[in-house]
Amino acid sequence: MADSNVLEKRAITPFDLSDGALYSEDRWQEPFAQLRRDMPVSYCPESPYGPYWSVVTHDLVQQVELDAKTYSSSYEHGGITITDGTGEDEFPNFIAMDAPKHTAQRKVVQPSFNPSEMLAREPEIRQRTKELFDALPVDGSFDWVEEVSVKLTIGMLCVLFDFPWEEWRDMKRWSDTASEVNPDFSEERRQAFFAEMFQMLQKFDTLFEKERAQQPNDKILNRIIHSDAMGNMPELERLANIALLIVGGNDTTRNSMSGFVRACNEFPDQFELLRSDPSLIPNAAQEIIRWQSPVTHMRRTTTCETELGGQIIPAGEKVIMWYISANRDEKLFPNPDVVDFTRDNARRHIAFGHGVHRCVGARLAEMQLAILFEEILSRNITVKQTEPLTYSGSCFLHEIDDMPVKMVPIS
C-alpha cells in the first residue's frame, strides 16, 4: 500500500473496478460514467489484485497506448492484465513485450491477417456459417453462446491452425483457461493452469513440426516456425504465443457475436433498420464491437514518473486502460449506451486497442461478424432471447456466458 502522504495527492477511485460483481450483475455503466465525469485518471489503493491506476476516457486511453516507452506492456514489468505475476510465470507472448522484440514477432504473424488473406478465407467462413445455421434447431430454445458464437469462432481457429475440428472442445477449454483473470494465486490453481497450457503446447508442437517439414507459406503456424523471430522460441514463450493467438481469435469475436443478439433484443428498431438497409452491415459490426467491448481492460506499467490527466504517476505502477469505459465516452460517442447502426464514428472504438499493440486479427473479427449478420438477414428470422442471459464475473473479458434463444421466422 502506498504512503498516506502520497495518497493524499491522488484522486482516489471511490470503488474497485476490478470487482467481478460489477460485470456479472451488469452494473458497471454508472461507476465508469461517474469516473469519466469526475476523475478520468484515479487510483485504487487496495484491491484483490493490488493497487492500480484507472484510465477511463477515450482520449487518455489512446494517449497511454501511443506512448509505449512510458507505459510498458512487457511481461517483465507485469504484462497486460490487472493480475501480478512473478516474471517467469508471466506469459512472454508478443503482446506482452515491448519493442524491438514485440515488433519483430508481430511482423511474423501480421501477414496471415492481411486483406488478401481475409479475402481468401471469406468463402470458407461463409460456408461454415451457413452449415452451422442449417444444423440449428428450428423449434425450441438453444444456447446461442454455445451453439453459435463458440462454434463459429473455434471453427475459424481450427481452419487457421489446421486443427482437427473433432477436438474443438480442447481449443475452447485452453482459450478459457488462458484468458482467465483471477486474484487466486494459489499453487494449486497455478499447477492446474500450467497442466492445461502444456497439454495445449504438446498438441501445437506436433502441428509446428508438421509445418516445419513444409515449404514456407502464408499459414500462420508455418510463418512462425520458419521465421527468425519466432522459429526457435523457448518453451514458455512458444506456449504463451499459442495461447495469445487462441484467445485473440476466440474470446473477442465470440463475445461480439453474442453481443449482437443481445443488442437486437434490446434495440429491435436497429435490427429492423439493418433488415431494411443491409449496406449498414459493416458499420453495424463496428458499432456492436464498440458497444459490447469484448475486452474490458488492458494493463500497462510505468517505466518512469509521468503525468496523465492531471495525476502524477510514479515509475513502476500499474495502469489499467478500461476499454469498456473508453468505448462509452460521451465526449466522442453521443448516447453511448444506445446501439446505433448509423453511428458515423463507430469505427473509432478502441476495443481492439490502439497503436503498436492493436489486435492483428481485427479484420478477421470484423469479417466474421459481418458474415454472421448477413446469414441471419438472409434467413428472414429474428433471434429472440427466451430467458435472461448471464454474464461472467471477469474484469478482463466482457463475457456473455449463456444466452437462451429461439429463431423466429419473420412473417
Coordinates of C-alpha atoms in Angstrom, one line a residue, residues 260 264 267-281 284 341-342 373-384 408-411:
F260 CA -25.2 -8.6 -31.5
C264 CA -31.0 -6.7 -31.4
F267 CA -32.9 -2.3 -29.6
P268 CA -35.2 -4.1 -32.1
D269 CA -35.5 -0.9 -34.2
Q270 CA -31.9 -1.3 -35.1
F271 CA -32.4 -4.9 -36.3
E272 CA -35.3 -3.6 -38.5
L273 CA -33.1 -0.9 -39.8
L274 CA -30.4 -3.5 -40.7
R275 CA -33.1 -5.6 -42.5
S276 CA -34.2 -2.6 -44.5
D277 CA -30.7 -1.4 -45.3
P278 CA -28.1 -4.3 -45.4
S279 CA -25.5 -1.8 -46.6
L280 CA -25.2 -0.8 -42.9
I281 CA -23.8 -4.2 -42.0
A284 CA -23.1 -2.3 -37.6
F341 CA -26.0 1.2 -36.6
T342 CA -25.8 4.5 -38.4
F373 CA -25.2 -10.7 -39.7
E374 CA -25.7 -11.4 -43.4
E375 CA -26.6 -15.0 -42.7
I376 CA -29.3 -14.1 -40.2
L377 CA -30.8 -11.5 -42.6
S378 CA -30.8 -13.9 -45.5
R379 CA -32.9 -16.4 -43.5
N380 CA -35.6 -13.8 -42.7
I381 CA -35.5 -14.7 -39.0
T382 CA -35.1 -12.9 -35.7
V383 CA -33.2 -14.4 -32.8
K384 CA -35.2 -13.9 -29.7
V408 CA -38.5 -16.9 -35.0
P409 CA -39.5 -16.6 -38.7
I410 CA -40.5 -13.1 -39.8
S411 CA -43.9 -13.1 -41.4

